[in-house]
PDB file of C-alpha atoms in Angstrom:
ATOM      1  CA  MET A1074      32.922  61.692 104.785  1.00  0.00           C
ATOM      2  CA  ARG A1075      30.432  61.745 107.661  1.00  0.00           C
ATOM      3  CA  ASP A1076      30.833  60.371 111.155  1.00  0.00           C
ATOM      4  CA  LYS A1077      28.090  59.986 113.786  1.00  0.00           C
ATOM      5  CA  ARG A1078      30.559  60.542 116.602  1.00  0.00           C
ATOM      6  CA  PHE A1079      31.630  63.755 114.903  1.00  0.00           C
ATOM      7  CA  SER A1080      28.012  64.929 114.775  1.00  0.00           C
ATOM      8  CA  ARG A1081      27.447  64.260 118.466  1.00  0.00           C
ATOM      9  CA  ALA A1082      30.731  65.861 119.436  1.00  0.00           C
ATOM     10  CA  LYS A1083      30.677  69.022 117.372  1.00  0.00           C
ATOM     11  CA  GLY A1084      29.187  71.257 120.066  1.00  0.00           C
ATOM     12  CA  SER A1085      32.068  70.487 122.399  1.00  0.00           C
ATOM     13  CA  ILE A1086      34.698  70.535 119.674  1.00  0.00           C
ATOM     14  CA  LEU A1087      34.020  74.207 118.993  1.00  0.00           C
ATOM     15  CA  VAL A1088      35.126  75.019 122.525  1.00  0.00           C
ATOM     16  CA  VAL A1089      38.454  73.298 122.064  1.00  0.00           C
ATOM     17  CA  LEU A1090      39.798  73.872 118.592  1.00  0.00           C
ATOM     18  CA  LEU A1091      40.933  77.445 119.041  1.00  0.00           C
ATOM     19  CA  LEU A1092      42.981  76.313 122.035  1.00  0.00           C
ATOM     20  CA  LEU A1093      44.807  73.438 120.366  1.00  0.00           C
ATOM     21  CA  GLY A1094      47.915  75.422 119.594  1.00  0.00           C
ATOM     22  CA  CYS A1095      48.426  77.230 122.903  1.00  0.00           C
ATOM     23  CA  LEU A1096      47.639  74.688 125.598  1.00  0.00           C
ATOM     24  CA  LEU A1097      51.349  74.136 126.176  1.00  0.00           C
ATOM     25  CA  VAL A1098      52.445  77.762 126.054  1.00  0.00           C
ATOM     26  CA  SER A1099      53.387  77.965 129.734  1.00  0.00           C
ATOM     27  CA  GLU A1100      56.024  75.263 129.280  1.00  0.00           C
ATOM     28  CA  SER A1101      57.577  76.206 125.934  1.00  0.00           C
ATOM     29  CA  TYR A1102      57.422  79.132 123.567  1.00  0.00           C
ATOM     30  CA  GLY A1103      58.822  78.034 120.229  1.00  0.00           C
ATOM     31  CA  TRP A1104      57.718  75.538 117.626  1.00  0.00           C
ATOM     32  CA  GLY A1105      59.472  73.800 114.762  1.00  0.00           C
ATOM     33  CA  PHE A1106      58.100  70.737 112.971  1.00  0.00           C
ATOM     34  CA  PHE A1107      58.865  68.548 115.988  1.00  0.00           C
ATOM     35  CA  ALA A1108      57.001  70.797 118.401  1.00  0.00           C
ATOM     36  CA  HIS A1109      54.053  71.472 116.076  1.00  0.00           C
ATOM     37  CA  LYS A1110      53.474  67.728 115.857  1.00  0.00           C
ATOM     38  CA  TRP A1111      53.926  67.364 119.598  1.00  0.00           C
ATOM     39  CA  ILE A1112      51.323  70.043 120.257  1.00  0.00           C
ATOM     40  CA  GLY A1113      48.808  68.502 117.880  1.00  0.00           C
ATOM     41  CA  ARG A1114      49.215  65.087 119.451  1.00  0.00           C
ATOM     42  CA  THR A1115      49.127  66.214 123.082  1.00  0.00           C
ATOM     43  CA  ALA A1116      46.344  68.792 122.912  1.00  0.00           C
ATOM     44  CA  VAL A1117      43.811  66.069 122.109  1.00  0.00           C
ATOM     45  CA  ASP A1118      43.926  65.124 125.790  1.00  0.00           C
ATOM     46  CA  ALA A1119      42.326  68.458 126.719  1.00  0.00           C
ATOM     47  CA  VAL A1120      39.225  67.851 124.632  1.00  0.00           C
ATOM     48  CA  PRO A1121      36.019  67.457 126.711  1.00  0.00           C
ATOM     49  CA  ALA A1122      34.911  63.875 127.229  1.00  0.00           C
ATOM     50  CA  GLN A1123      32.048  64.083 124.730  1.00  0.00           C
ATOM     51  CA  ALA A1124      34.352  65.012 121.863  1.00  0.00           C
ATOM     52  CA  ARG A1125      37.475  63.181 122.948  1.00  0.00           C
ATOM     53  CA  PRO A1126      36.796  59.876 121.122  1.00  0.00           C
ATOM     54  CA  PHE A1127      36.585  61.696 117.786  1.00  0.00           C
ATOM     55  CA  PHE A1128      39.889  63.467 118.313  1.00  0.00           C
ATOM     56  CA  GLN A1129      41.597  60.421 119.758  1.00  0.00           C
ATOM     57  CA  GLN A1130      40.638  58.518 116.637  1.00  0.00           C
ATOM     58  CA  HIS A1131      42.348  61.201 114.538  1.00  0.00           C
ATOM     59  CA  ARG A1132      45.211  62.055 116.895  1.00  0.00           C
ATOM     60  CA  GLU A1133      47.930  60.981 114.490  1.00  0.00           C
ATOM     61  CA  TYR A1134      46.375  62.946 111.636  1.00  0.00           C
ATOM     62  CA  LEU A1135      46.290  66.138 113.716  1.00  0.00           C
ATOM     63  CA  SER A1136      49.874  65.542 114.757  1.00  0.00           C
ATOM     64  CA  GLU A1137      51.270  64.777 111.320  1.00  0.00           C
ATOM     65  CA  HIS A1138      49.371  67.550 109.552  1.00  0.00           C
ATOM     66  CA  ALA A1139      49.978  70.273 112.134  1.00  0.00           C
ATOM     67  CA  ILE A1140      53.003  71.208 110.017  1.00  0.00           C
ATOM     68  CA  ASP A1141      51.060  71.576 106.765  1.00  0.00           C
ATOM     69  CA  PRO A1142      50.800  75.397 106.748  1.00  0.00           C
ATOM     70  CA  ASP A1143      54.606  75.602 106.755  1.00  0.00           C
ATOM     71  CA  LEU A1144      54.644  73.331 103.717  1.00  0.00           C
ATOM     72  CA  TRP A1145      52.006  75.434 101.991  1.00  0.00           C
ATOM     73  CA  ARG A1146      54.346  78.421 102.178  1.00  0.00           C
ATOM     74  CA  LYS A1147      56.542  76.801  99.529  1.00  0.00           C
ATOM     75  CA  HIS A1148      53.755  76.936  96.953  1.00  0.00           C
ATOM     76  CA  ASP A1149      51.519  79.829  98.057  1.00  0.00           C
ATOM     77  CA  PRO A1150      53.116  83.306  98.117  1.00  0.00           C
ATOM     78  CA  ASP A1151      50.243  84.572 100.271  1.00  0.00           C
ATOM     79  CA  GLU A1152      50.748  81.987 103.011  1.00  0.00           C
ATOM     80  CA  GLY A1153      53.717  83.450 104.858  1.00  0.00           C
ATOM     81  CA  VAL A1154      51.971  86.520 106.289  1.00  0.00           C
ATOM     82  CA  ARG A1155      49.382  84.284 107.963  1.00  0.00           C
ATOM     83  CA  HIS A1156      51.899  82.970 110.495  1.00  0.00           C
ATOM     84  CA  TYR A1157      52.886  86.147 112.348  1.00  0.00           C
ATOM     85  CA  ILE A1158      52.199  89.759 113.197  1.00  0.00           C
ATOM     86  CA  ASP A1159      54.980  92.314 113.740  1.00  0.00           C
ATOM     87  CA  ILE A1160      52.839  94.079 116.269  1.00  0.00           C
ATOM     88  CA  ASP A1161      55.635  96.317 117.558  1.00  0.00           C
ATOM     89  CA  LEU A1162      55.468  98.240 114.276  1.00  0.00           C
ATOM     90  CA  TYR A1163      52.193  99.709 115.516  1.00  0.00           C
ATOM     91  CA  GLY A1164      53.614 101.896 118.256  1.00  0.00           C
ATOM     92  CA  PRO A1165      54.253 101.200 121.940  1.00  0.00           C
ATOM     93  CA  TYR A1166      52.829  98.302 123.938  1.00  0.00           C
ATOM     94  CA  PRO A1167      49.915  97.405 124.148  1.00  0.00           C
ATOM     95  CA  PHE A1168      49.689  98.694 120.559  1.00  0.00           C
ATOM     96  CA  ASP A1169      46.338 100.411 120.888  1.00  0.00           C
ATOM     97  CA  ALA A1170      47.059 102.288 117.656  1.00  0.00           C
ATOM     98  CA  LEU A1171      46.241  99.069 115.810  1.00  0.00           C
ATOM     99  CA  PRO A1172      42.495  98.543 115.427  1.00  0.00           C
ATOM    100  CA  ARG A1173      41.655  94.938 116.217  1.00  0.00           C
ATOM    101  CA  ASP A1174      39.088  94.969 113.425  1.00  0.00           C
ATOM    102  CA  LEU A1175      40.855  94.053 110.176  1.00  0.00           C
ATOM    103  CA  ALA A1176      38.844  96.375 107.947  1.00  0.00           C
ATOM    104  CA  LYS A1177      39.566  99.325 110.248  1.00  0.00           C
ATOM    105  CA  ALA A1178      43.251  98.392 110.444  1.00  0.00           C
ATOM    106  CA  ARG A1179      43.483  98.346 106.656  1.00  0.00           C
ATOM    107  CA  GLN A1180      41.650 101.635 106.398  1.00  0.00           C
ATOM    108  CA  LYS A1181      44.028 103.266 108.868  1.00  0.00           C
ATOM    109  CA  PHE A1182      47.369 101.838 107.728  1.00  0.00           C
ATOM    110  CA  GLY A1183      46.653 100.588 104.223  1.00  0.00           C
ATOM    111  CA  ALA A1184      46.005  97.021 103.141  1.00  0.00           C
ATOM    112  CA  ASP A1185      49.544  96.461 101.854  1.00  0.00           C
ATOM    113  CA  THR A1186      51.143  97.660 105.084  1.00  0.00           C
ATOM    114  CA  VAL A1187      48.891  95.525 107.277  1.00  0.00           C
ATOM    115  CA  ASN A1188      49.555  92.515 105.083  1.00  0.00           C
ATOM    116  CA  GLU A1189      53.340  92.983 105.120  1.00  0.00           C
ATOM    117  CA  ARG A1190      53.347  93.259 108.900  1.00  0.00           C
ATOM    118  CA  GLY A1191      51.467  89.978 109.220  1.00  0.00           C
ATOM    119  CA  ILE A1192      47.815  89.009 109.549  1.00  0.00           C
ATOM    120  CA  GLY A1193      48.211  86.095 111.959  1.00  0.00           C
ATOM    121  CA  PRO A1194      45.462  86.966 114.475  1.00  0.00           C
ATOM    122  CA  TRP A1195      42.869  87.648 111.812  1.00  0.00           C
ATOM    123  CA  TRP A1196      43.795  84.508 109.908  1.00  0.00           C
ATOM    124  CA  VAL A1197      43.254  82.444 113.043  1.00  0.00           C
ATOM    125  CA  VAL A1198      39.720  83.788 113.313  1.00  0.00           C
ATOM    126  CA  LYS A1199      39.046  83.190 109.617  1.00  0.00           C
ATOM    127  CA  THR A1200      40.323  79.628 109.923  1.00  0.00           C
ATOM    128  CA  TYR A1201      38.164  79.126 112.995  1.00  0.00           C
ATOM    129  CA  ASN A1202      35.066  80.411 111.181  1.00  0.00           C
ATOM    130  CA  ASP A1203      35.837  78.154 108.221  1.00  0.00           C
ATOM    131  CA  LEU A1204      36.118  75.277 110.654  1.00  0.00           C
ATOM    132  CA  VAL A1205      32.723  76.025 112.182  1.00  0.00           C
ATOM    133  CA  ARG A1206      31.174  76.030 108.722  1.00  0.00           C
ATOM    134  CA  LEU A1207      32.735  72.680 107.856  1.00  0.00           C
ATOM    135  CA  MET A1208      31.633  71.157 111.132  1.00  0.00           C
ATOM    136  CA  ARG A1209      28.077  72.251 110.528  1.00  0.00           C
ATOM    137  CA  LYS A1210      28.275  70.467 107.177  1.00  0.00           C
ATOM    138  CA  ARG A1211      29.611  67.395 109.013  1.00  0.00           C
ATOM    139  CA  ASP A1212      32.506  67.219 106.602  1.00  0.00           C
ATOM    140  CA  VAL A1213      34.988  65.237 108.666  1.00  0.00           C
ATOM    141  CA  ASP A1214      37.840  65.154 106.154  1.00  0.00           C
ATOM    142  CA  SER A1215      37.862  68.911 105.532  1.00  0.00           C
ATOM    143  CA  THR A1216      37.320  69.570 109.225  1.00  0.00           C
ATOM    144  CA  LEU A1217      40.467  67.657 110.121  1.00  0.00           C
ATOM    145  CA  VAL A1218      42.492  69.623 107.566  1.00  0.00           C
ATOM    146  CA  LYS A1219      41.203  72.887 108.968  1.00  0.00           C
ATOM    147  CA  ALA A1220      41.638  71.805 112.601  1.00  0.00           C
ATOM    148  CA  ALA A1221      45.277  70.884 112.022  1.00  0.00           C
ATOM    149  CA  ALA A1222      45.847  74.228 110.287  1.00  0.00           C
ATOM    150  CA  LEU A1223      44.197  76.113 113.137  1.00  0.00           C
ATOM    151  CA  CYS A1224      46.438  74.315 115.587  1.00  0.00           C
ATOM    152  CA  HIS A1225      49.452  75.504 113.607  1.00  0.00           C
ATOM    153  CA  TYR A1226      48.410  79.141 113.269  1.00  0.00           C
ATOM    154  CA  VAL A1227      47.529  79.545 116.946  1.00  0.00           C
ATOM    155  CA  SER A1228      50.728  77.888 118.103  1.00  0.00           C
ATOM    156  CA  ASP A1229      52.812  80.118 115.824  1.00  0.00           C
ATOM    157  CA  LEU A1230      51.449  83.155 117.629  1.00  0.00           C
ATOM    158  CA  CYS A1231      52.614  81.597 120.893  1.00  0.00           C
ATOM    159  CA  VAL A1232      56.176  82.085 119.634  1.00  0.00           C
ATOM    160  CA  PRO A1233      57.431  85.515 120.780  1.00  0.00           C
ATOM    161  CA  LEU A1234      59.542  85.828 117.629  1.00  0.00           C
ATOM    162  CA  HIS A1235      56.359  85.628 115.550  1.00  0.00           C
ATOM    163  CA  THR A1236      55.138  88.883 117.128  1.00  0.00           C
ATOM    164  CA  THR A1237      58.042  91.255 116.520  1.00  0.00           C
ATOM    165  CA  GLU A1238      59.827  93.001 113.665  1.00  0.00           C
ATOM    166  CA  ASN A1239      63.097  91.617 115.068  1.00  0.00           C
ATOM    167  CA  TYR A1240      61.883  88.095 114.338  1.00  0.00           C
ATOM    168  CA  ASP A1241      65.323  86.607 113.661  1.00  0.00           C
ATOM    169  CA  GLY A1242      67.562  88.804 115.784  1.00  0.00           C
ATOM    170  CA  GLN A1243      68.598  90.607 112.601  1.00  0.00           C
ATOM    171  CA  LEU A1244      68.236  94.022 114.248  1.00  0.00           C
ATOM    172  CA  THR A1245      70.246  93.156 117.364  1.00  0.00           C
ATOM    173  CA  GLY A1246      73.241  91.217 116.047  1.00  0.00           C
ATOM    174  CA  ASN A1247      71.757  87.812 116.831  1.00  0.00           C
ATOM    175  CA  LYS A1248      70.676  86.679 113.383  1.00  0.00           C
ATOM    176  CA  GLY A1249      69.596  83.048 113.263  1.00  0.00           C
ATOM    177  CA  ILE A1250      67.999  82.983 116.698  1.00  0.00           C
ATOM    178  CA  HIS A1251      64.600  82.123 115.245  1.00  0.00           C
ATOM    179  CA  ARG A1252      65.659  78.672 114.091  1.00  0.00           C
ATOM    180  CA  ARG A1253      67.778  78.034 117.173  1.00  0.00           C
ATOM    181  CA  PHE A1254      64.938  79.027 119.453  1.00  0.00           C
ATOM    182  CA  GLU A1255      61.909  77.359 117.937  1.00  0.00           C
ATOM    183  CA  ALA A1256      63.456  74.160 116.613  1.00  0.00           C
ATOM    184  CA  THR A1257      66.989  73.372 117.795  1.00  0.00           C
ATOM    185  CA  MET A1258      66.394  74.224 121.452  1.00  0.00           C
ATOM    186  CA  ILE A1259      63.070  72.383 121.684  1.00  0.00           C
ATOM    187  CA  GLU A1260      64.423  69.227 120.100  1.00  0.00           C
ATOM    188  CA  MET A1261      67.564  69.330 122.235  1.00  0.00           C
ATOM    189  CA  TYR A1262      65.646  69.571 125.521  1.00  0.00           C
ATOM    190  CA  ALA A1263      62.499  67.644 124.578  1.00  0.00           C
ATOM    191  CA  ASP A1264      63.240  64.764 126.935  1.00  0.00           C
ATOM    192  CA  SER A1265      63.409  67.099 129.926  1.00  0.00           C
ATOM    193  CA  LEU A1266      60.241  69.057 129.123  1.00  0.00           C
ATOM    194  CA  LYS A1267      57.169  68.150 131.122  1.00  0.00           C
ATOM    195  CA  LEU A1268      54.080  69.174 129.197  1.00  0.00           C
ATOM    196  CA  THR A1269      50.938  69.735 131.215  1.00  0.00           C
ATOM    197  CA  VAL A1270      47.699  70.070 129.281  1.00  0.00           C
ATOM    198  CA  ARG A1271      45.211  72.484 130.781  1.00  0.00           C
ATOM    199  CA  PRO A1272      41.484  71.806 130.364  1.00  0.00           C
ATOM    200  CA  ALA A1273      39.986  73.734 127.471  1.00  0.00           C
ATOM    201  CA  GLN A1274      37.599  76.583 128.221  1.00  0.00           C
ATOM    202  CA  ARG A1275      34.989  78.280 126.085  1.00  0.00           C
ATOM    203  CA  ILE A1276      36.195  81.394 124.282  1.00  0.00           C
ATOM    204  CA  LYS A1277      33.529  84.071 123.943  1.00  0.00           C
ATOM    205  CA  ASP A1278      35.499  86.409 121.676  1.00  0.00           C
ATOM    206  CA  PRO A1279      38.095  84.553 119.562  1.00  0.00           C
ATOM    207  CA  LEU A1280      39.637  87.719 118.109  1.00  0.00           C
ATOM    208  CA  ALA A1281      40.100  89.367 121.506  1.00  0.00           C
ATOM    209  CA  PHE A1282      41.525  86.114 122.849  1.00  0.00           C
ATOM    210  CA  ILE A1283      44.065  85.870 120.057  1.00  0.00           C
ATOM    211  CA  PHE A1284      45.216  89.467 120.439  1.00  0.00           C
ATOM    212  CA  ASP A1285      45.613  88.917 124.188  1.00  0.00           C
ATOM    213  CA  LEU A1286      47.696  85.861 123.341  1.00  0.00           C
ATOM    214  CA  VAL A1287      49.844  87.939 120.981  1.00  0.00           C
ATOM    215  CA  LEU A1288      50.447  90.528 123.712  1.00  0.00           C
ATOM    216  CA  ARG A1289      51.453  87.840 126.205  1.00  0.00           C
ATOM    217  CA  SER A1290      53.727  86.274 123.625  1.00  0.00           C
ATOM    218  CA  TYR A1291      55.301  89.601 122.666  1.00  0.00           C
ATOM    219  CA  SER A1292      56.010  90.423 126.312  1.00  0.00           C
ATOM    220  CA  LEU A1293      58.345  87.411 126.418  1.00  0.00           C
ATOM    221  CA  HIS A1294      60.436  88.184 123.357  1.00  0.00           C
ATOM    222  CA  GLN A1295      63.116  90.110 125.258  1.00  0.00           C
ATOM    223  CA  LYS A1296      63.429  87.592 128.084  1.00  0.00           C
TER     224      LYS A1296
END
């Protein structure tokens, strides 16, 4: 499927898509299905004017399909590790022992170890690069699938519990906190949350941006 508005907008869309999942991070830090959909729907309003009509047209798609990667986990055994990184297994903050380059990280720690500890940041960049390729092909249908997935992966890394080995409180006697935090709490207080969408800005280095996001997210996990 091709769309002339998509073609005109694609230059601006590239600036925005990596931000879709974290525009709301200052107001809330956990996402279940409800919040993933909320993020996908609301983030469209941050898209630059040139690209906004395209995203507004597909707002409901981005919202409804922002949960798809969680559904994929049921059928793809490789999907789970794409949603997190237990970065505190790589030494003390700011985890400089972990090379930000995936090939170097695998060489240093072993591919199996890196995979088990989560590949979230690198998967975001891969998804972003796939998205760029699809946009250049002007493949609207596949672009929307990839954009919704990117929204999900980025927003998952905004959840502090997606950045730590103690992801469910299992190491500190608080098992079950993951679900309570990212789904139950958000849905319970949704009516009182005021979500402010910040204007999107160009990201020069997506990988560095995502690792900075992970560090900010991790710093909140004990609060």
